[in-house]
CSV table of C-alpha atoms and ligand atoms in Angstrom, one decimal:
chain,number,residue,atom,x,y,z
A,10,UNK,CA,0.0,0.0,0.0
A,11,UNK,CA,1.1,3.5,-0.3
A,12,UNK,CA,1.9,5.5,2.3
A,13,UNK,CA,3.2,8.8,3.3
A,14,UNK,CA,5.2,9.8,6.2
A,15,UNK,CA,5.5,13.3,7.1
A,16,UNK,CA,6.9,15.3,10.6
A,17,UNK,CA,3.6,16.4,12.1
A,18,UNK,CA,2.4,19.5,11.0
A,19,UNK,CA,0.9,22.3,12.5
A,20,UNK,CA,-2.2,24.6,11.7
A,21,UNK,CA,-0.9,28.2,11.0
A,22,UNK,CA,-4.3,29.4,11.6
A,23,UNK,CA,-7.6,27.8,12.3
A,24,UNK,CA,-10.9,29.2,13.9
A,25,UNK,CA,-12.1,26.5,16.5
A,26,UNK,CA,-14.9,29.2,18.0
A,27,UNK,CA,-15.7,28.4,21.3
A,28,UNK,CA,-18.2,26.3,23.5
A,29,UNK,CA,-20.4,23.7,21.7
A,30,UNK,CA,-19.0,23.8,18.6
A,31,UNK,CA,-15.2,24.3,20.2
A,32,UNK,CA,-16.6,20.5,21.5
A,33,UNK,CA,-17.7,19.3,18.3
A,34,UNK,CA,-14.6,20.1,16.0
A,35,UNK,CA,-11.6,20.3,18.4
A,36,UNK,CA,-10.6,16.7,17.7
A,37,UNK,CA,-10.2,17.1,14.1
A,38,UNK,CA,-7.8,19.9,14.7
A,39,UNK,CA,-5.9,17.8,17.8
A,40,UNK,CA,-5.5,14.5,15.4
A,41,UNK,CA,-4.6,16.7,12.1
A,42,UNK,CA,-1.7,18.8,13.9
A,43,UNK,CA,0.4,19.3,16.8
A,44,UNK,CA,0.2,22.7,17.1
A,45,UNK,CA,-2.4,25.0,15.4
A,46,UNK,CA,-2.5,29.4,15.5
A,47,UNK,CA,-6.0,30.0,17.0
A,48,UNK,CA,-8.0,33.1,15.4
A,49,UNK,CA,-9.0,35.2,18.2
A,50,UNK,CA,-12.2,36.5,16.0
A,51,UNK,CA,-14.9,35.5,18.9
A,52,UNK,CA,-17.8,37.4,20.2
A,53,UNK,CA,-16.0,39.4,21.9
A,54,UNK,CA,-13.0,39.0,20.7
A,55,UNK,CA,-9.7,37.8,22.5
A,56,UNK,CA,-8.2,41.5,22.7
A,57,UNK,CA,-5.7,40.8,26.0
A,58,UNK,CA,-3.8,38.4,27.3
A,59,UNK,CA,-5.7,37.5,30.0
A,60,UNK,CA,-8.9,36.5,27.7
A,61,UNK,CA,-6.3,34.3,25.6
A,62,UNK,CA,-4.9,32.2,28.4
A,63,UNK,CA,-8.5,31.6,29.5
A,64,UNK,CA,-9.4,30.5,26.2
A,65,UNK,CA,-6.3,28.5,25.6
A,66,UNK,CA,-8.1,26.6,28.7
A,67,UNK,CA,-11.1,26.3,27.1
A,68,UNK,CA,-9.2,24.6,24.0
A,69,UNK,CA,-7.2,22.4,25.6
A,70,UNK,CA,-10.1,21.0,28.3
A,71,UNK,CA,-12.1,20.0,25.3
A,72,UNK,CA,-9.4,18.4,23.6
A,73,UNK,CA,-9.7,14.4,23.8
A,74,UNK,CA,-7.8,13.4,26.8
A,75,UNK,CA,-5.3,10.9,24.7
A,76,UNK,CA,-4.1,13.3,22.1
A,77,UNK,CA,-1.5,15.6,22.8
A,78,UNK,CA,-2.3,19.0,21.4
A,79,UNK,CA,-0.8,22.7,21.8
A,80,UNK,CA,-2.6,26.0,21.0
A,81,UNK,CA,-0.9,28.6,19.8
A,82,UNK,CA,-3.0,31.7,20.7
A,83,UNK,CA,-3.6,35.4,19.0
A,84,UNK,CA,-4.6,38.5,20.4
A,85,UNK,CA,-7.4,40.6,17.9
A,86,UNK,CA,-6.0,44.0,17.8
A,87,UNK,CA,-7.9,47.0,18.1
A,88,UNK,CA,-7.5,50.6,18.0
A,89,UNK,CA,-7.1,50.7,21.9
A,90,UNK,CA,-5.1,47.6,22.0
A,91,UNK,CA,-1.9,49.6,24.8
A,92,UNK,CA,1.1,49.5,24.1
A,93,UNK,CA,1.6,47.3,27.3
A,94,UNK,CA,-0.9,45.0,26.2
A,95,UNK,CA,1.5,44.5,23.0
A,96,UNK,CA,4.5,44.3,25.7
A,97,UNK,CA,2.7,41.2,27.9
A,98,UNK,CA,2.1,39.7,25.2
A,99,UNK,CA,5.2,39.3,23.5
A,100,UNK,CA,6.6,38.5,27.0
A,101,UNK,CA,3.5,35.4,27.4
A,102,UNK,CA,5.2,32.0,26.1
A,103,UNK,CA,1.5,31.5,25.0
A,104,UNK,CA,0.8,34.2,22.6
A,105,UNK,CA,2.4,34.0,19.2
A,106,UNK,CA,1.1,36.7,17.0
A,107,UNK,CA,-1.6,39.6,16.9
A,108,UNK,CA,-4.3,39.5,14.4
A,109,UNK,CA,-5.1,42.9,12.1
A,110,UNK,CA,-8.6,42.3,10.7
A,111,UNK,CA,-9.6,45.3,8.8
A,112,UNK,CA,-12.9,46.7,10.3
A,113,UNK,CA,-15.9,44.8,8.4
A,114,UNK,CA,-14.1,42.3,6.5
A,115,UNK,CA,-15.2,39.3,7.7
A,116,UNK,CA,-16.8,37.3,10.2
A,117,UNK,CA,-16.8,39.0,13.7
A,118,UNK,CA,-14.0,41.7,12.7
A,119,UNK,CA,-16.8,44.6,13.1
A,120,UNK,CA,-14.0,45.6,16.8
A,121,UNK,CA,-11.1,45.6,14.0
A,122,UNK,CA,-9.2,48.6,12.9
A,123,UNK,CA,-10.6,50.7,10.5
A,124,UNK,CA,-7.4,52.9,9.8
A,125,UNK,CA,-4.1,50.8,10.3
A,126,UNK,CA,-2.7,54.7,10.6
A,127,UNK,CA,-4.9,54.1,14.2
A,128,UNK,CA,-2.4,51.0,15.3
A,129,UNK,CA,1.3,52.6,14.3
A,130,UNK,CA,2.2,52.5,18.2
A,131,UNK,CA,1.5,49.0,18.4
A,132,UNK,CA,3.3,48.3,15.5
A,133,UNK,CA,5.9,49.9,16.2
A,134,UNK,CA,6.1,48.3,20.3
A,135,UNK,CA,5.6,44.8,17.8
A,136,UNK,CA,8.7,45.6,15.5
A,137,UNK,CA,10.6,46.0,18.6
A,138,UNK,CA,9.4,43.2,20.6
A,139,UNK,CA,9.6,40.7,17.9
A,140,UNK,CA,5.7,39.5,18.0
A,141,UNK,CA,4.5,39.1,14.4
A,142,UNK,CA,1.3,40.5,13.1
A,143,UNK,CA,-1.2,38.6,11.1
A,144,UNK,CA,-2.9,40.1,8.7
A,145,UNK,CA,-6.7,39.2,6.9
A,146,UNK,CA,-5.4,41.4,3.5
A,147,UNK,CA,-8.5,42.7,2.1
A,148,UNK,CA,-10.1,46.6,2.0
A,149,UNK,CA,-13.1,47.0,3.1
A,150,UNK,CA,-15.0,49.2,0.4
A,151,UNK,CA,-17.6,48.3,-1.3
A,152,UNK,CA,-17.2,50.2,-4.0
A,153,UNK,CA,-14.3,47.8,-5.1
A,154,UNK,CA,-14.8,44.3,-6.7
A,155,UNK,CA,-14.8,41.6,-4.0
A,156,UNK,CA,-12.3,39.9,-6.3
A,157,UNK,CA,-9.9,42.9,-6.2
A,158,UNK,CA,-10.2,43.6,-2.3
A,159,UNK,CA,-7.1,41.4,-1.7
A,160,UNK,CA,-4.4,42.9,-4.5
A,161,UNK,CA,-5.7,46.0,-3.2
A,162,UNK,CA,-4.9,45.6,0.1
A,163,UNK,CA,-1.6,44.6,-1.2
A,164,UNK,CA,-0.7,47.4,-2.9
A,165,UNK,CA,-1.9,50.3,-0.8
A,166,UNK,CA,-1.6,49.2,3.2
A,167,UNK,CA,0.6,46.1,2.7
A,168,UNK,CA,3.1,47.9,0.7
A,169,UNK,CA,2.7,50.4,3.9
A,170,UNK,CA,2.9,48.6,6.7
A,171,UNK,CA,6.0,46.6,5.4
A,172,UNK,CA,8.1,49.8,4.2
A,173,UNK,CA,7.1,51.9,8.0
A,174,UNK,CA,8.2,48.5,9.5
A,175,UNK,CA,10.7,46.8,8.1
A,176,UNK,CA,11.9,44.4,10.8
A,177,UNK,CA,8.0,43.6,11.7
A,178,UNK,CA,6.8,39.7,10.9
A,179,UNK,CA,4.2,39.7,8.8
A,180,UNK,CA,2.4,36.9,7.6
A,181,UNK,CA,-0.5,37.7,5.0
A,182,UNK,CA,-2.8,35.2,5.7
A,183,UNK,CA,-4.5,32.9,3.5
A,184,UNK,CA,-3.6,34.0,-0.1
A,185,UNK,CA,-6.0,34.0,-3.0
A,186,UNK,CA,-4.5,36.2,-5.7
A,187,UNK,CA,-1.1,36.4,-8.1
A,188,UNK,CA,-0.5,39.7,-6.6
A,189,UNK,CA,-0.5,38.7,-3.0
A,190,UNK,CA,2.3,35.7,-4.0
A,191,UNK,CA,4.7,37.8,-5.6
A,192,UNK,CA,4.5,40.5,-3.3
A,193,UNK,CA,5.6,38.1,-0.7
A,194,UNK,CA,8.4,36.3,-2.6
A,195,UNK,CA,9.4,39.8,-3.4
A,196,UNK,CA,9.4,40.9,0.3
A,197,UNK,CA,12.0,40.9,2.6
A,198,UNK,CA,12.8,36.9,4.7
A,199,UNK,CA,10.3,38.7,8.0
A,200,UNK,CA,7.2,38.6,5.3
A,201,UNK,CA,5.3,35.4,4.8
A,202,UNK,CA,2.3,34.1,3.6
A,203,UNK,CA,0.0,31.1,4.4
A,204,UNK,CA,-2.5,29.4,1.9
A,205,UNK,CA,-5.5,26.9,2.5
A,206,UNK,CA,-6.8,23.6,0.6
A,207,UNK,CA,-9.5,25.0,-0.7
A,208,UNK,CA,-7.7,27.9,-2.7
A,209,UNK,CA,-5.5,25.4,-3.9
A,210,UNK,CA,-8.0,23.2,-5.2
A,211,UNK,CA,-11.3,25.6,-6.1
A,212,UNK,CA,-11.3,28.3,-8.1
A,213,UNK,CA,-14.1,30.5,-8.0
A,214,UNK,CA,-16.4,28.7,-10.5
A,215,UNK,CA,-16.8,25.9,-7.0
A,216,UNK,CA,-19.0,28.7,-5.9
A,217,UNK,CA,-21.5,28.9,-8.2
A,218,UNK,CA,-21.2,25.5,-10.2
A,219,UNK,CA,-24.8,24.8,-11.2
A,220,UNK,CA,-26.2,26.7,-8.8
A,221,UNK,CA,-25.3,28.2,-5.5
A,222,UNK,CA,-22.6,26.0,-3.4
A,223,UNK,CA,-22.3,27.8,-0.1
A,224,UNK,CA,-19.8,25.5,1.5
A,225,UNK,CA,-17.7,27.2,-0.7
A,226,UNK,CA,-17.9,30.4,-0.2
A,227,UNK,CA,-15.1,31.9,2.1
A,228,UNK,CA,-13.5,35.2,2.9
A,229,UNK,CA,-11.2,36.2,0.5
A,230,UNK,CA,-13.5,34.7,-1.6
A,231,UNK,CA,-12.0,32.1,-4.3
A,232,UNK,CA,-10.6,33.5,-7.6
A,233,UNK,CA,-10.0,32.6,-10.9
A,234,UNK,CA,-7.8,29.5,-12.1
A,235,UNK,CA,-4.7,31.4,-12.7
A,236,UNK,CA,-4.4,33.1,-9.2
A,237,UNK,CA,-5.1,29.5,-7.8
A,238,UNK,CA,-2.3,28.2,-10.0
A,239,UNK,CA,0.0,30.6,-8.5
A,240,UNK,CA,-0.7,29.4,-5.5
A,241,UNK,CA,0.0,26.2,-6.4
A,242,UNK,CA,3.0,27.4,-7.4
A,243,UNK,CA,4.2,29.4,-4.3
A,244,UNK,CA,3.1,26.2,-2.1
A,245,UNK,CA,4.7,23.3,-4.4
A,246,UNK,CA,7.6,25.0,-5.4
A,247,UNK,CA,10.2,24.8,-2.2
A,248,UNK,CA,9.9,28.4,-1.1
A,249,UNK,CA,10.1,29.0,2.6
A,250,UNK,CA,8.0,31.8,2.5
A,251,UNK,CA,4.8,29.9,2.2
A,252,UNK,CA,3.0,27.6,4.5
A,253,UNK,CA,0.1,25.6,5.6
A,254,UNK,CA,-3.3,27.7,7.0
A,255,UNK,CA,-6.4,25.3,6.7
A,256,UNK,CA,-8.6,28.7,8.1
A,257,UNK,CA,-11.1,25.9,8.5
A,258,UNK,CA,-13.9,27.9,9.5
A,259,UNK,CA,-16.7,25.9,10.7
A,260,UNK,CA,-20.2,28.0,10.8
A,261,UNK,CA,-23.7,25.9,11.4
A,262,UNK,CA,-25.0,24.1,8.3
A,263,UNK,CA,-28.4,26.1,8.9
A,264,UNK,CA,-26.0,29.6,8.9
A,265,UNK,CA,-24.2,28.3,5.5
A,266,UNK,CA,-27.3,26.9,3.7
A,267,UNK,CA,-29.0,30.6,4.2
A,268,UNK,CA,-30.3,33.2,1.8
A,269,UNK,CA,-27.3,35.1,3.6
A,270,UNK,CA,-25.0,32.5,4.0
A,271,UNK,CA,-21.8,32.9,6.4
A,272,UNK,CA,-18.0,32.9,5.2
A,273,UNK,CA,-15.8,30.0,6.0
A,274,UNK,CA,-15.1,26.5,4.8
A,275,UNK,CA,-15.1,23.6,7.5
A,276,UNK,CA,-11.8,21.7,6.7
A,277,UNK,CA,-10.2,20.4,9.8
A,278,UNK,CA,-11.5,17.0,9.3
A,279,UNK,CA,-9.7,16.6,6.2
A,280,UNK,CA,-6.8,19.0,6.5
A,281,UNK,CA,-3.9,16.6,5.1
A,282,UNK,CA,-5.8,14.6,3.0
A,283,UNK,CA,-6.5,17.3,0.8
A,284,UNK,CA,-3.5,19.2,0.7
A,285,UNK,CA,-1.7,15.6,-0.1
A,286,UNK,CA,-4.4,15.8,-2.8
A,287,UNK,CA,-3.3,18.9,-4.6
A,288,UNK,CA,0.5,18.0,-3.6
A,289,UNK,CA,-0.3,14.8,-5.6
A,290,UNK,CA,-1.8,16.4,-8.8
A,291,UNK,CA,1.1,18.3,-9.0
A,292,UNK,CA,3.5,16.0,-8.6
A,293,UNK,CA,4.7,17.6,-5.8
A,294,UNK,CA,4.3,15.1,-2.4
A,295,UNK,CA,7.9,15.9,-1.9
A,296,UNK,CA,7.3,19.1,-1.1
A,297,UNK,CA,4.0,18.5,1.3
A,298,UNK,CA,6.9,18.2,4.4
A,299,UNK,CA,8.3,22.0,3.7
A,300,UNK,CA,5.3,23.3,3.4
A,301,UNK,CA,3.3,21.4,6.3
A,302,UNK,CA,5.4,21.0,8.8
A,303,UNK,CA,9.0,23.1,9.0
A,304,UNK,CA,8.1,26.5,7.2
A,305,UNK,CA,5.4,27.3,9.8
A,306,UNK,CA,7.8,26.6,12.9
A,307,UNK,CA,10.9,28.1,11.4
A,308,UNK,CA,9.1,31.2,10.4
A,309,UNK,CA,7.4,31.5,13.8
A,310,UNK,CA,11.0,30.2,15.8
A,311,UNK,CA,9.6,27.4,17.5
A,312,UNK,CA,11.0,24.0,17.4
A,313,UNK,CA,10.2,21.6,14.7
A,314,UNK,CA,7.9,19.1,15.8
A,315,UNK,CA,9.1,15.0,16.8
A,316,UNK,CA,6.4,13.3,15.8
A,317,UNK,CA,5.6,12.1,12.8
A,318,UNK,CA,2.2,11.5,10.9
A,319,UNK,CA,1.3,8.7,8.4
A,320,UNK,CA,-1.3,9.4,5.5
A,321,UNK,CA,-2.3,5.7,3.6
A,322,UNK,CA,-3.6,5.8,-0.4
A,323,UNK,CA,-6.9,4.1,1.0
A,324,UNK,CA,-10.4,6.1,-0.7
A,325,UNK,CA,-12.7,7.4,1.8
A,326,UNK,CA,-16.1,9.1,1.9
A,327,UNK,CA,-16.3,11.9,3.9
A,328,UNK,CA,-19.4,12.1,5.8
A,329,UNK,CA,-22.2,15.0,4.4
A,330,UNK,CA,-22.2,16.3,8.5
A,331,UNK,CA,-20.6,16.1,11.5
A,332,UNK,CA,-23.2,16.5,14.6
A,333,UNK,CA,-23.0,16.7,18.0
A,334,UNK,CA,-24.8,18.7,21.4
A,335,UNK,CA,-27.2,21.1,18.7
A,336,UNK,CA,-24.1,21.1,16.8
A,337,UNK,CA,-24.5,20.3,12.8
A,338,UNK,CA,-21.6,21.4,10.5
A,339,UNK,CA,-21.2,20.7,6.9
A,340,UNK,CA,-17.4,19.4,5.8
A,341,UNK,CA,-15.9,20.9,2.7
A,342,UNK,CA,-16.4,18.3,-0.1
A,343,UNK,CA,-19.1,16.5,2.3
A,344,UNK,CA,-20.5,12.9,0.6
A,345,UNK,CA,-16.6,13.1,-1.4
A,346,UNK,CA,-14.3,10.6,-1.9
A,347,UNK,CA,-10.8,11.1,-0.8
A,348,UNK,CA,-7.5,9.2,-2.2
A,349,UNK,CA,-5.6,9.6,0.8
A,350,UNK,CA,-5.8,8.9,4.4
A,351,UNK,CA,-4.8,9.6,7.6
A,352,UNK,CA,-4.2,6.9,10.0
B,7,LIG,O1,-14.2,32.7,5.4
B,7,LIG,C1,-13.8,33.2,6.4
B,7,LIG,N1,-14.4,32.7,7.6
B,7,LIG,N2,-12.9,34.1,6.4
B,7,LIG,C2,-12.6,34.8,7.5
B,7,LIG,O2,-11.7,35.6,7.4
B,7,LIG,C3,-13.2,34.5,8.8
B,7,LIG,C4,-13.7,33.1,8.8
B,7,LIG,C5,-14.7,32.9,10.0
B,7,LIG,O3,-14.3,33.3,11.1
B,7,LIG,O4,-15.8,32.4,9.8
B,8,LIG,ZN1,-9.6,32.7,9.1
C-alpha cells in the first residue's frame, strides 16, 4: 500500500470558536496537527492576554484526553489595544502573533481597525518586541470588486505597513491572488504568507457551479484558475515563505445553507488529505513536508515538531455532516471521496 510519512504539522491558523462547537470540531484539529495558530475573531474578541490564556483553557479541556495537542493563541487587535498590552504579550510564552482584521471584513472583525494609521504605536512596540502581526489582507469598500479587495490591500496598506516596519513579521494570511504571492516572494525573509486547501484546489467557479454551493464560499473569496495556479505554485515550489493555514472555519450548516450565508469552509476533518491531494496532482508530495510541517515553525522560531504522521492511499467518503450537542456542520467536499488517508 502506499503510504506517506511526514513530521507532524501544524495549523498556522484555524478558527475553532468556542463552546459547543469548540466541543464538536476540536478533535479534528488535535489528530490533524500538533500545534495550530488560534484566530481570536470571537464574540467578543480575545483582545488581552488574559482572555487568551482563558481560552487557551477552554481549548485544551475540550481536547480528547489521549491526544497531545498545543494552542498557539492570537490577540485581535484593536485601535485601543496599549502598548503594554502588546508588551505582555510578547513577553506570554502563550501568545504567538496579533491578528489585524480590517474593520468589516469578515466574520466577527466589526471591533477591527478601520485605519491601520490608528495601530502605528502597536506596530511599532511589535517591530521592537519581535511578536508578528497577522494580517486578513483585504479593504473593506464596497465600491471595489470583492475579487480585487485582496491585490488592493496589497498594494496600498501592505506595501505600507512593510516599508514603516521593516523588521516587523508579517504573515499575509491565506492567499488568493497572483498579486499577494509575488509581493511576498518579493518581500523581505520577515514577510510570509499562508495558503488553505480549498484555494488550492477551487477556483471561483466551485461557488457557483450549477447553482449556488455555499460550502464554498469563504472570505477572501475564491478566484479565478490562474491566481489559484499561483498558489499552487508558491506552495509546491520549495519556497520557505509559504505555508500551511487550513482557516477551517466551521459556521452551522443552517447559517451556511442561508439566503445570507456565512463565510468559512469547515476543513479540519480533512486537513492533510487534501492538501496531499493537490500535492499529488502536481506532482509535488515531496514538497508537502516543507510546506506542512517546518516553514510554519521556522518562520514562527519554534522547534520543529518530533512526531511524525502517516497518511495511507486508502479512498474514503467523507461524511455529508458532523453533529454533536445542537451542533450540525457541513465538511468541505461533504459525501466526497478522498485518495488519501490519515491513519
Ligand atoms: O471565510 C472566512 N471565515 N474568512 C474569514 O476571514 C473568517 C472566517 C470565520 O471566522 O468564519
Ligand atoms: Zn480565518
Amino acid at each position: 500500500m502506499k503510504t506517506l510519512t511526514l513530521t507532524k504539522p501544524d495549523d498556522w491558523h484555524v478558527h475553532v470558536r468556542n463552546g459547543a462547537l469548540l466541543r464538536t470540531v476540536i478533535a479534528h484539529t488535535a489528530k490533524q496537527f500538533a500545534r495550530a495558530i488560534i484566530m481570536p475573531n470571537l464574540k467578543p474578541p480575545v483582545t488581552t492576554v488574559a482572555q487568551a490564556l482563558a481560552y487557551r483553557e477552554e481549548i485544551l479541556s475540550a481536547v480528547p484526553a489521549e491526544t497531545s495537542f498545543e494552542p498557539l493563541m492570537t490577540l485581535y487587535m484593536t485601535a485601543s489595544t496599549s502598548v503594554e498590552e502588546v508588551k505582555s504579550a510578547a513577553d506570554s510564552p502563550y501568545i504567538h502573533a496579533f491578528k489585524l482584521y480590517p474593520a468589516g471584513a469578515t466574520t466577527n472583525s466589526d471591533a477591527g481597525v478601520s485605519d491601520v494609521k490608528q495601530i502605528y504605536r502597536q506596530l511599532e512596540t511589535m517591530e521592537k518586541f519581535d511578536i508578528p502581526l497577522l494580517i486578513h489582507g483585504e479593504v473593506v469598500d464596497e465600491r471595489c470588486d470583492i475579487f480585487d479587495r485582496e491585490k488592493q490591500f496589497v498594494s496600498t496598506h501592505l506595501e505600507a505597513i512593510t516599508r514603516d516596519f521593516p523588521g516587523l513579521r508579517v504573515v499575509l494570511e491565506h492567499v488568493t491572488t497572483a498579486e499577494a504571492v509575488y509581493f511576498v516572494e518579493s518581500a523581505g525573509p520577515n514577510v510570509a504568507a499562508t495558503i488553505t486547501p480549498q484555494h488550492l484546489l477551487f477556483n471561483r467557479n466551485a461557488i457557483l457551479a450549477g447553482g449556488i454551493r455555499p460550502h464554498f464560499y469563504c472570505l477572501p473569496i475564491l478566484k479565478r484558475e490562474e491566481h489559484r495556479l499561483a498558489l499552487v505554485r508558491a506552495a509546491t515550489g520549495g519556497s520557505q515563505k509559504f505555508f500551511l493555514c487550513t482557516d477551517s472555519a466551521p459556521h452551522l450548516t443552517a447559517l451556511k445553507e442561508n439566503a445570507c450565508g456565512c463565510a468559512g469552509c469547515y476543513s479540519a476533518h480533512a486537513a492533510l488529505e487534501l492538501y496531499a491531494k493537490v500535492f499529488e496532482e502536481n506532482g509535488a508530495l515531496d514538497k508537502l513536508e516543507n510546506f506542512a510541517s517546518f516553514n510554519g515553525p521556522d518562520f514562527y522560531r519554534l522547534p520543529r515538531n518530533s512526531e511524525v504522521v502517516t497518511l495511507i492511499k486508502s479512498p474514503w467518503n467523507i461524511p455529508d455532516f458532523y453533529a454533536n450537542e445542537d451542533v450540525r456542520i457541513t465538511p468541505l467536499l461533504a459525501g466526497e471521496t478522498l485518495s488519501w488517508k490519515l491513519q
